[in-house]
mmCIF file of C-alpha atoms in Angstrom:
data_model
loop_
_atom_site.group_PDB
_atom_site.id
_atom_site.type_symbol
_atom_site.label_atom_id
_atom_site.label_comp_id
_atom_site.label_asym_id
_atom_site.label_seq_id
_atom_site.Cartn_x
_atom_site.Cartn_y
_atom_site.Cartn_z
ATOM 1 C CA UNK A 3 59.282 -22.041 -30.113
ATOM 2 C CA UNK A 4 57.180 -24.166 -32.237
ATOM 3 C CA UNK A 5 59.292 -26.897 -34.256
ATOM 4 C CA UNK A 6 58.402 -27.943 -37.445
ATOM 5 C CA UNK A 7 55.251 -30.018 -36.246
ATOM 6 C CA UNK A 8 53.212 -27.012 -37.017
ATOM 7 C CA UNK A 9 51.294 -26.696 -34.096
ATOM 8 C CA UNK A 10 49.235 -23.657 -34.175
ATOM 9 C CA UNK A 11 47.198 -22.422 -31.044
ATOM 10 C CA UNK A 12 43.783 -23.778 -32.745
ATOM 11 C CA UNK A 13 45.215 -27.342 -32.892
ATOM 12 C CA UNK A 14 47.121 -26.788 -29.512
ATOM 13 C CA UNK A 15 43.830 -26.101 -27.713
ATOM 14 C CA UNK A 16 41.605 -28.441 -30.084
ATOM 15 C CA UNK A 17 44.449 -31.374 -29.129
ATOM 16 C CA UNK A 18 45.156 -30.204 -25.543
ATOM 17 C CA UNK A 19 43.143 -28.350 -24.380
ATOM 18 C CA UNK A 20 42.581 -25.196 -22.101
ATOM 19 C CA UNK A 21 45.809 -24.441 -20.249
ATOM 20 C CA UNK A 22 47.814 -26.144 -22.313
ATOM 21 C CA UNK A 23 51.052 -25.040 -22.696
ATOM 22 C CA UNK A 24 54.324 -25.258 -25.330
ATOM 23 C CA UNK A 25 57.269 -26.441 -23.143
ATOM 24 C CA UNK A 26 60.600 -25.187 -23.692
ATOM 25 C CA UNK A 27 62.713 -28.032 -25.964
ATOM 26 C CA UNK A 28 65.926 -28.661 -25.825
ATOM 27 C CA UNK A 29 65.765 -29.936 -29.603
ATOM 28 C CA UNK A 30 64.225 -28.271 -32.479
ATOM 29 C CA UNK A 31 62.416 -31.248 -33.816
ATOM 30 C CA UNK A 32 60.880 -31.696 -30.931
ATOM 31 C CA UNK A 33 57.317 -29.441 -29.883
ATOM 32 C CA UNK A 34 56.687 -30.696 -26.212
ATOM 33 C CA UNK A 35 53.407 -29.572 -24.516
ATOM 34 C CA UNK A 36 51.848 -29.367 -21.236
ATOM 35 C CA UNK A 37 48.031 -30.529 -20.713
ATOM 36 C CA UNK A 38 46.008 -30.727 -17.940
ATOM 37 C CA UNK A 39 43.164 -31.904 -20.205
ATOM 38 C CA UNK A 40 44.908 -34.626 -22.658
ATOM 39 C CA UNK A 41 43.356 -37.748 -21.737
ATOM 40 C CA UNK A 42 46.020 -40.650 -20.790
ATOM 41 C CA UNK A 43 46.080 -44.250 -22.258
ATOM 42 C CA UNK A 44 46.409 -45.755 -18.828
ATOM 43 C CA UNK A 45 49.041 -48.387 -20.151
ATOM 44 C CA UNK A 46 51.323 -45.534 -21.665
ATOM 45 C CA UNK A 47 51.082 -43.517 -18.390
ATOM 46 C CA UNK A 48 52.270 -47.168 -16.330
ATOM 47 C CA UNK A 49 54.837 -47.650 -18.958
ATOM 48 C CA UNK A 50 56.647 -43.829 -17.979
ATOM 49 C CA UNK A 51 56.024 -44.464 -14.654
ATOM 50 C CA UNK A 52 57.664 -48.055 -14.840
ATOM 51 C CA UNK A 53 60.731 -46.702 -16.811
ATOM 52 C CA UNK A 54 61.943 -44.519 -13.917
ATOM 53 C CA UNK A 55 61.764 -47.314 -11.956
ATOM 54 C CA UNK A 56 58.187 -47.865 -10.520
ATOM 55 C CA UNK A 57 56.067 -50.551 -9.952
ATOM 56 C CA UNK A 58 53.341 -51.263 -12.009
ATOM 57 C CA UNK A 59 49.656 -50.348 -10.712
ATOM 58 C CA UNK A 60 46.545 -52.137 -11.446
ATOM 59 C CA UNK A 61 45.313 -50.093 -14.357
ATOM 60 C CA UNK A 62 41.709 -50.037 -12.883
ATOM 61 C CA UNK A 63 42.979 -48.297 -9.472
ATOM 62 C CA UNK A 64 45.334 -45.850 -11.621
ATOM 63 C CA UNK A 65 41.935 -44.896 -13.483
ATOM 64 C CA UNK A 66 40.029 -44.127 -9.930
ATOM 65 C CA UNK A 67 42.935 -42.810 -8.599
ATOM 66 C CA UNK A 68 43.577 -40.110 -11.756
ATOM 67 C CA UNK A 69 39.755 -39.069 -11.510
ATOM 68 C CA UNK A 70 40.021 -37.908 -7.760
ATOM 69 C CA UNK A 71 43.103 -35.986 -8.314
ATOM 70 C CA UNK A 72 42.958 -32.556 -7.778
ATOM 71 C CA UNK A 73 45.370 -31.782 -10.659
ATOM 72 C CA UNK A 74 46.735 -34.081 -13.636
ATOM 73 C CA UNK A 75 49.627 -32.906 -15.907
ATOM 74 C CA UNK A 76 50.751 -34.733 -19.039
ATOM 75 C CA UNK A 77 54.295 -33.729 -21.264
ATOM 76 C CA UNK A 78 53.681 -34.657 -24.474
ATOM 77 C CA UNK A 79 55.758 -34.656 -27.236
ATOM 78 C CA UNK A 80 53.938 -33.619 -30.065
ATOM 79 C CA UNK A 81 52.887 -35.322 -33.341
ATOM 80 C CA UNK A 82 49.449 -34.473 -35.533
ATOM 81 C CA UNK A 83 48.664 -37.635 -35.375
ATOM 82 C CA UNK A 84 50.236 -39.642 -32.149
ATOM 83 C CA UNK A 85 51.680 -37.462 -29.319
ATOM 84 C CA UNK A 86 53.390 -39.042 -27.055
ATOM 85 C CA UNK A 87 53.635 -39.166 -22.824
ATOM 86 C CA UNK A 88 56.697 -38.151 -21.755
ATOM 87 C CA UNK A 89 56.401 -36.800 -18.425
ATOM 88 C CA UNK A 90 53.562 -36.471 -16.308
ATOM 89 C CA UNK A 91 52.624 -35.349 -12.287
ATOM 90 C CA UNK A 92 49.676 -35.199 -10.329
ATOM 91 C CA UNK A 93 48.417 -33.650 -7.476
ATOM 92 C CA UNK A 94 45.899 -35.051 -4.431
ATOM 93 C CA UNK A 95 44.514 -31.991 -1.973
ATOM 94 C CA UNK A 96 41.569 -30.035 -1.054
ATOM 95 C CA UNK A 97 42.818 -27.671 -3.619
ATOM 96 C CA UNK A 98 42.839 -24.488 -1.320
ATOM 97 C CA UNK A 99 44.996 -25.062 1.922
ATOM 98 C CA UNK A 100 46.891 -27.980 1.276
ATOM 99 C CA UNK A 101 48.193 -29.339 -2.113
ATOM 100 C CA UNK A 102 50.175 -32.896 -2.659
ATOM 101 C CA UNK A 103 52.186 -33.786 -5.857
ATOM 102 C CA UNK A 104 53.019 -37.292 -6.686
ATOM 103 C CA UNK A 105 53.864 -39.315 -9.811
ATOM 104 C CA UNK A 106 56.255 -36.666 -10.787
ATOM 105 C CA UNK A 107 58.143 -38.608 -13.832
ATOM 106 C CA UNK A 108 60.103 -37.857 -16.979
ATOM 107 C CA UNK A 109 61.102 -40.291 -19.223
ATOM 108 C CA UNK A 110 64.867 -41.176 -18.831
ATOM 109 C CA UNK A 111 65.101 -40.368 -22.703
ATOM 110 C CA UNK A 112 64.303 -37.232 -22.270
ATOM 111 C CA UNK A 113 65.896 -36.159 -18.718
ATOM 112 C CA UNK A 114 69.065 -34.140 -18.389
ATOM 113 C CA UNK A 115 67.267 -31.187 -20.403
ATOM 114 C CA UNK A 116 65.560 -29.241 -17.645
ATOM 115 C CA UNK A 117 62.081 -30.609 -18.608
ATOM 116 C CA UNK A 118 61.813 -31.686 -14.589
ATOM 117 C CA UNK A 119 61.919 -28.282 -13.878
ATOM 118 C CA UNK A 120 59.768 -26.921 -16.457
ATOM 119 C CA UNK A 121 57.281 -29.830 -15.003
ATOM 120 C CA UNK A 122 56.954 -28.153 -11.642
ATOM 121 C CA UNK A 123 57.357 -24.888 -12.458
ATOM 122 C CA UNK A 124 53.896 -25.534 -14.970
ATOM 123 C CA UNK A 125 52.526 -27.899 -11.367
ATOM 124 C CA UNK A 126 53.483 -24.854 -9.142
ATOM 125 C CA UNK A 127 51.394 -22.159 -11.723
ATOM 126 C CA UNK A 128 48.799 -24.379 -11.732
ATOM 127 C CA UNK A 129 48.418 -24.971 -8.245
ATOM 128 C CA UNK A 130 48.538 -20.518 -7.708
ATOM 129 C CA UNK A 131 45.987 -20.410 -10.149
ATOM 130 C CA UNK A 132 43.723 -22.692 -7.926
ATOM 131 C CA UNK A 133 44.407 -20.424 -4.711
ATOM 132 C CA UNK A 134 46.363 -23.535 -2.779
ATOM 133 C CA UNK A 135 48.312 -21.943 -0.109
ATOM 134 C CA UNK A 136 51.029 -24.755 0.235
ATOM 135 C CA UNK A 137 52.093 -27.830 -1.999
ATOM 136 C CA UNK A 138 53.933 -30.714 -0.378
ATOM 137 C CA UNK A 139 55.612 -33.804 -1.565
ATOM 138 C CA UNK A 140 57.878 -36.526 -0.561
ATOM 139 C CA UNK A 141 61.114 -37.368 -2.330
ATOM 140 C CA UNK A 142 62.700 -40.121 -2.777
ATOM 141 C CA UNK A 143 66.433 -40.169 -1.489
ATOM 142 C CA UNK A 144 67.673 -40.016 -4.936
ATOM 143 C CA UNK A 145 65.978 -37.420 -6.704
ATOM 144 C CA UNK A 146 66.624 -34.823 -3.048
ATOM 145 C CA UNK A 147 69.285 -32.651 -5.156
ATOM 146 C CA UNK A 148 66.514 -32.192 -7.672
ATOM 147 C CA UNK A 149 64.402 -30.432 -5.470
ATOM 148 C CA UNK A 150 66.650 -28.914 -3.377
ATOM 149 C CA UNK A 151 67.731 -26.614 -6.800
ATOM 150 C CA UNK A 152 64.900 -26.028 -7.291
ATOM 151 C CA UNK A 153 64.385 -24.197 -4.365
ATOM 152 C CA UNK A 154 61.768 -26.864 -2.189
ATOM 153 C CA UNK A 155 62.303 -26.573 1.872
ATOM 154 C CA UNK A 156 63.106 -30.380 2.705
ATOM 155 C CA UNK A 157 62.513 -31.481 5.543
ATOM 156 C CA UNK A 158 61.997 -27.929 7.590
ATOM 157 C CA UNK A 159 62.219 -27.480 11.217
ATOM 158 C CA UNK A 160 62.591 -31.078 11.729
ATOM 159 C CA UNK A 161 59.381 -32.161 10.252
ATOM 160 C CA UNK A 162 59.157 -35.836 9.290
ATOM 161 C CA UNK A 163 57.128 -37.657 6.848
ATOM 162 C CA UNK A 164 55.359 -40.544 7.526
ATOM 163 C CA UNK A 165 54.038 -43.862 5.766
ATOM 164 C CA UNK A 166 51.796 -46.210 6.637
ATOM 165 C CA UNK A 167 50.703 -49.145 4.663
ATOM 166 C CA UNK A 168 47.123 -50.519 4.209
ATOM 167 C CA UNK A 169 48.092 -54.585 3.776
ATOM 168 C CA UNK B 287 30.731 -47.963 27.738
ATOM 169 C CA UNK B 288 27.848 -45.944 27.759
ATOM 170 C CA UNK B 289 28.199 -43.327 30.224
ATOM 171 C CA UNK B 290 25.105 -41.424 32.286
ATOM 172 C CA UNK B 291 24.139 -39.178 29.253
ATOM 173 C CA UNK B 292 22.294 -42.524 27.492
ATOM 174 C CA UNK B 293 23.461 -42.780 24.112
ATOM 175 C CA UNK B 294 21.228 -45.374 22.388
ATOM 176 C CA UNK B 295 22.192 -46.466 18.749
ATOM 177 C CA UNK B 296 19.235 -44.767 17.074
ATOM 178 C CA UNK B 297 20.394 -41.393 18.740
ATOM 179 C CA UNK B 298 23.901 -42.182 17.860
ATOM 180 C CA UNK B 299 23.334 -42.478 14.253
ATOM 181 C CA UNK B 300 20.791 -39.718 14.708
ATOM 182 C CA UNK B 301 23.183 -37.142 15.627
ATOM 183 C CA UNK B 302 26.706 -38.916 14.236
ATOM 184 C CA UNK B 303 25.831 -40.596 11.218
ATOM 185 C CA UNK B 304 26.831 -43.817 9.752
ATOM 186 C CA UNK B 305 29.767 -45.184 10.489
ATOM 187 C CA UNK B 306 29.784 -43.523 13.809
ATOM 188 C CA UNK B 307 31.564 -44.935 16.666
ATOM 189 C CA UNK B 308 31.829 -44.455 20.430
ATOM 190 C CA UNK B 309 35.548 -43.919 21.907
ATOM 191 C CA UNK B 310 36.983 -45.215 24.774
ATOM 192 C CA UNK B 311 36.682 -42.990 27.823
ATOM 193 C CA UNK B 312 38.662 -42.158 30.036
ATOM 194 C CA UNK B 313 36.358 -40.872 32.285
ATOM 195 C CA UNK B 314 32.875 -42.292 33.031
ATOM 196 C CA UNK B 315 30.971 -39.109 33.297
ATOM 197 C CA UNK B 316 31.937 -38.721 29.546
ATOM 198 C CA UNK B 317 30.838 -39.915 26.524
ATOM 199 C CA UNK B 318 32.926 -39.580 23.431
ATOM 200 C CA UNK B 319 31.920 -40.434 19.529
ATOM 201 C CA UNK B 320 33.709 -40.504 16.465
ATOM 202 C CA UNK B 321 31.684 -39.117 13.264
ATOM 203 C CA UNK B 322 32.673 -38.541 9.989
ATOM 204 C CA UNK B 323 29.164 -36.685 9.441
ATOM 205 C CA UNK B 324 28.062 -34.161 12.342
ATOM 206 C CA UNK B 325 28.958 -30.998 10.744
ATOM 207 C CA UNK B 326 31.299 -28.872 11.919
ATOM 208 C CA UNK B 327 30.952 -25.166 13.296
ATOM 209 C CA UNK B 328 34.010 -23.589 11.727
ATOM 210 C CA UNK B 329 34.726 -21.670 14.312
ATOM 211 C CA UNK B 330 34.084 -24.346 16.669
ATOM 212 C CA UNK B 331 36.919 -26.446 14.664
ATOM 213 C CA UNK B 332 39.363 -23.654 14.278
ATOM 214 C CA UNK B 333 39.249 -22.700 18.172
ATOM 215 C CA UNK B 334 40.249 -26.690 18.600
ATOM 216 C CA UNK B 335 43.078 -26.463 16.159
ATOM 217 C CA UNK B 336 44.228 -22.952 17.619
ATOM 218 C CA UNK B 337 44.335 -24.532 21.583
ATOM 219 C CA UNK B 338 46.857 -26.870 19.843
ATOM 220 C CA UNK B 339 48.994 -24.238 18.880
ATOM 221 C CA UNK B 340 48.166 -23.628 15.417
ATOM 222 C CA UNK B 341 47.290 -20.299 13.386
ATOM 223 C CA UNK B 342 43.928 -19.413 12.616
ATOM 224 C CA UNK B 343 43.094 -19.530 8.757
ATOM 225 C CA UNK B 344 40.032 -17.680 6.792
ATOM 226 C CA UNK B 345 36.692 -19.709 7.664
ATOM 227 C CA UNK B 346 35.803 -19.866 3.965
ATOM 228 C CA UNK B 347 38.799 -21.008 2.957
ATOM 229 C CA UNK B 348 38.625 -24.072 5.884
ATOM 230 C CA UNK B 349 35.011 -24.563 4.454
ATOM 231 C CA UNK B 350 36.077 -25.313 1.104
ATOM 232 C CA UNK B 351 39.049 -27.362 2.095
ATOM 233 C CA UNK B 352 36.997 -29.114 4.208
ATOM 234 C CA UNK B 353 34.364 -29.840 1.181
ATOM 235 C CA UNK B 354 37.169 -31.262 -1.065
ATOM 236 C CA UNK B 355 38.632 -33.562 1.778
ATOM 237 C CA UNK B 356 38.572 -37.239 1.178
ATOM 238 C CA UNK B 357 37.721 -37.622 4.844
ATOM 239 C CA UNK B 358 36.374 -35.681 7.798
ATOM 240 C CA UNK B 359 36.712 -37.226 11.382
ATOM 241 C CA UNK B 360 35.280 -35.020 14.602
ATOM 242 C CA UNK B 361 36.067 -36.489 17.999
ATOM 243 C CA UNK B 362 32.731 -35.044 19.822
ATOM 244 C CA UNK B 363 32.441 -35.176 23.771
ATOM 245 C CA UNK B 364 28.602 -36.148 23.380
ATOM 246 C CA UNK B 365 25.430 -34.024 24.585
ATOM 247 C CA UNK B 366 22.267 -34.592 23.756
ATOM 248 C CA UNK B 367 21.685 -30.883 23.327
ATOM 249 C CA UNK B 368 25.145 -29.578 22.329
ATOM 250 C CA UNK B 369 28.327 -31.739 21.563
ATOM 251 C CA UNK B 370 31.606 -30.189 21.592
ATOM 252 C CA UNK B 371 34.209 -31.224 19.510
ATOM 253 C CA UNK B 372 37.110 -32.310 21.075
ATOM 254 C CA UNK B 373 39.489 -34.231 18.576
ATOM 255 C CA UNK B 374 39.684 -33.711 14.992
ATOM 256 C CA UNK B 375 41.301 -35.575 11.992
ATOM 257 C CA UNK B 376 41.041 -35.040 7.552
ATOM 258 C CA UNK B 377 42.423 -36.677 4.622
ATOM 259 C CA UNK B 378 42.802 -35.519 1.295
ATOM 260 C CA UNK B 379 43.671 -38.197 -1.413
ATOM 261 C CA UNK B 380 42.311 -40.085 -4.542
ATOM 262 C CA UNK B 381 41.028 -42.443 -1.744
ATOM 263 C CA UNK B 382 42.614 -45.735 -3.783
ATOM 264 C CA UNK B 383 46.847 -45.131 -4.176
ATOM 265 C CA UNK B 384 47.528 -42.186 -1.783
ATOM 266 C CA UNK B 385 46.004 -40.384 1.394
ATOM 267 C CA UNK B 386 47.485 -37.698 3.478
ATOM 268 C CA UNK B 387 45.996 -37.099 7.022
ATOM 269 C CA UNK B 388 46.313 -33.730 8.051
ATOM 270 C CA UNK B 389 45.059 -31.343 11.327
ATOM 271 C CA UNK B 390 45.156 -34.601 13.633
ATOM 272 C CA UNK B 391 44.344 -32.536 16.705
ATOM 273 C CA UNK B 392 43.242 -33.427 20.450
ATOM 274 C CA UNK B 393 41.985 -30.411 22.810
ATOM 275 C CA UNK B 394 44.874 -29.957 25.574
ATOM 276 C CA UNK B 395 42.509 -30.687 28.534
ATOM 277 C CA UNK B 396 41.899 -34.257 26.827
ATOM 278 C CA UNK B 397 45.395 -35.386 25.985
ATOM 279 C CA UNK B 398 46.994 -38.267 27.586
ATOM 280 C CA UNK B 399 44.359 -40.055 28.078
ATOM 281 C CA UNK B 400 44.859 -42.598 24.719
ATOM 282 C CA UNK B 401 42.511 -40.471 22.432
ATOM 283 C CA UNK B 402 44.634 -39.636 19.699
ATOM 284 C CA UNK B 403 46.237 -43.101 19.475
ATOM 285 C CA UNK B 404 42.161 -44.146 19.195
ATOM 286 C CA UNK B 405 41.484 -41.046 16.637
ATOM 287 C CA UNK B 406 44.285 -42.169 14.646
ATOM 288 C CA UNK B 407 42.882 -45.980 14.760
ATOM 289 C CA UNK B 408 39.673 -44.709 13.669
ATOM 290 C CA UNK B 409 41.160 -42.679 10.569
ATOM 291 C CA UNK B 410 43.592 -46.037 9.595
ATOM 292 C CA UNK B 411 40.336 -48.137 9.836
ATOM 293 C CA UNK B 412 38.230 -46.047 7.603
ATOM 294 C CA UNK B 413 41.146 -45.379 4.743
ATOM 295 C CA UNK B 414 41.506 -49.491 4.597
ATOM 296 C CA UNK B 415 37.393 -49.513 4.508
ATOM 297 C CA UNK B 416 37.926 -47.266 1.347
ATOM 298 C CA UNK B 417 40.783 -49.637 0.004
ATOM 299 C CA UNK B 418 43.217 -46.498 0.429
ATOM 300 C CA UNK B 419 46.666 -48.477 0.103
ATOM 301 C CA UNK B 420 48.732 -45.921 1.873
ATOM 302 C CA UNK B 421 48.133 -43.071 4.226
ATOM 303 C CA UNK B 422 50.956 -40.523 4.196
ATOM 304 C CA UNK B 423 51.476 -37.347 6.904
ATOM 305 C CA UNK B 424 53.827 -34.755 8.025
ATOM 306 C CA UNK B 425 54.812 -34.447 11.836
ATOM 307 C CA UNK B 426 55.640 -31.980 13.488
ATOM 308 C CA UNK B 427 59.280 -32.551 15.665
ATOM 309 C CA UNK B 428 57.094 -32.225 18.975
ATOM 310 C CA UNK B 429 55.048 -35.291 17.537
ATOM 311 C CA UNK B 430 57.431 -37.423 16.553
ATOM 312 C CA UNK B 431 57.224 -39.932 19.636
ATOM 313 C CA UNK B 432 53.625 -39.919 19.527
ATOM 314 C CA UNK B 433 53.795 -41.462 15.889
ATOM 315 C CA UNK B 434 57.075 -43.709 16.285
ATOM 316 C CA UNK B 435 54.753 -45.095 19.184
ATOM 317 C CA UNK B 436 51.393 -45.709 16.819
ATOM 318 C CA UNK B 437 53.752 -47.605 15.013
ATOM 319 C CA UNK B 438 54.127 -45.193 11.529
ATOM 320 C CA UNK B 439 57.636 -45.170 9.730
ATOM 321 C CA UNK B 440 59.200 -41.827 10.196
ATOM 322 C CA UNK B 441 61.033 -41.103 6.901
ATOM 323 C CA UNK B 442 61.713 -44.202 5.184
ATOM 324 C CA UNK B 443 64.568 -45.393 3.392
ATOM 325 C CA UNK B 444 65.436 -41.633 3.204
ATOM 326 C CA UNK B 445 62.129 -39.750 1.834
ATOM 327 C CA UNK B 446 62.327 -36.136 3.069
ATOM 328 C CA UNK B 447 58.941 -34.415 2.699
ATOM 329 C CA UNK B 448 59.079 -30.956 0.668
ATOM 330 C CA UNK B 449 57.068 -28.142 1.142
ATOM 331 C CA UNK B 450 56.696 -24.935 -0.883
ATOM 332 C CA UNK B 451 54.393 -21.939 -0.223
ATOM 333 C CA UNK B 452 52.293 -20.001 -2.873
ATOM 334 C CA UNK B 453 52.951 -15.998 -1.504
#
């Protein structure tokens, strides 16, 4: 439902781009969008990332890391002049067998309205529209119930995940 | 150690590439290299991966996982006419924040002889030569020893991994 923002599908496309997508709002002065295409002010993207909870990245690895993702989602919320980053998820993989989503954040402002769902759901389209077979992730202990409603297999037949550290 | 078959330096960057690197042996009669650039025959690879007990997937779609990998690693018992591979290893990742090393695989007949512990060195050594700051994976329950033992920390602070599946 578009808000009062006025966002036809010209300026959706012209200010998203292809596969961009209106996101369900919970309030109707709010138009929130889905981009794949949307390019991120690196600082902004850190900022989300550091409100639920995350350490800051050096903004010059952030930028190499972003260009050799396989997939990059931004959740905007709308404005003709300055939309805003809201949530955001990317995904690392060889894009046909084997798919991994990290970075998956919405802003605590706007959490509590199903937009985390919506988020995955647009990831999960995304990722059958590229032909990937399987998507994985890790989760931390908190977020668990999260993706357990929405329907993700943790932690099946035993399988563990593992971590190592470069330093 | 060199064994019989004479593998000089030029004709192990000749037929391994840069970067290539000889493996312990177990066995003096054989000569083993790691290479991140003698191409693979596909079915060569997925024969390897199916004596370790996994399914069989569509050559093309191996081929262009393989292309968008971050990292190939074949474990090749040398020849000078025709190597077989005998250990396999790839990452996908952006190759700076995140890495996740899947299809680690050793042929049955070569197992427990300390080449996956030295396959798994090899992969750790050329993520840190990429300035990769974490390598993730996913073990299988019949694997978890073998990791625990190379030292990786199974499951952190609670992580579960989460899979989902496309059909």
């Amino acid at each position: 439902m578009i808000s009062g923002s006025s966002l036809t599908p010209e300026l959706l496309q012209a200010m998203y781009g292809e596969q961009a997508k209106l996101c369900t709002s919970p309030n109707e002065q709010l138009t929130l969008v889905f981009s794949q295409h949307r390019a991120f002010d690196l600082v902004e993207l850190e900022q989300l990332l550091e409100a639920v909870g995350w350490s800051r990245r050096p903004v010059r690895r952030v930028r190499k890391a972003l260009d050799h993702s396989l997939l990059r989602v931004g959740l905007w919320r709308h404005d003709a002049r300055i939309p805003r980053l809201v949530g955001f998820a990317r995904c690392t993989g060889d894009g046909v067998l084997e798919a991994t989503i990290w970075d998956v954040a919405v802003h605590p402002l706007y959490q509590g309205a199903g937009l985390g769902k919506q988020l995955m759901d647009y990831i999960l389209d995304c990722l059958r529209a590229l032909g990937t077979e399987r998507a994985t992730l890790f989760a931390d202990p908190g977020v668990l119930p999260f993706y357990q409603r929405l329907g993700w297999d943790l932690e099946p037949g035993g399988h563990r995940c593992g971590f190592w550290y470069a330093n």
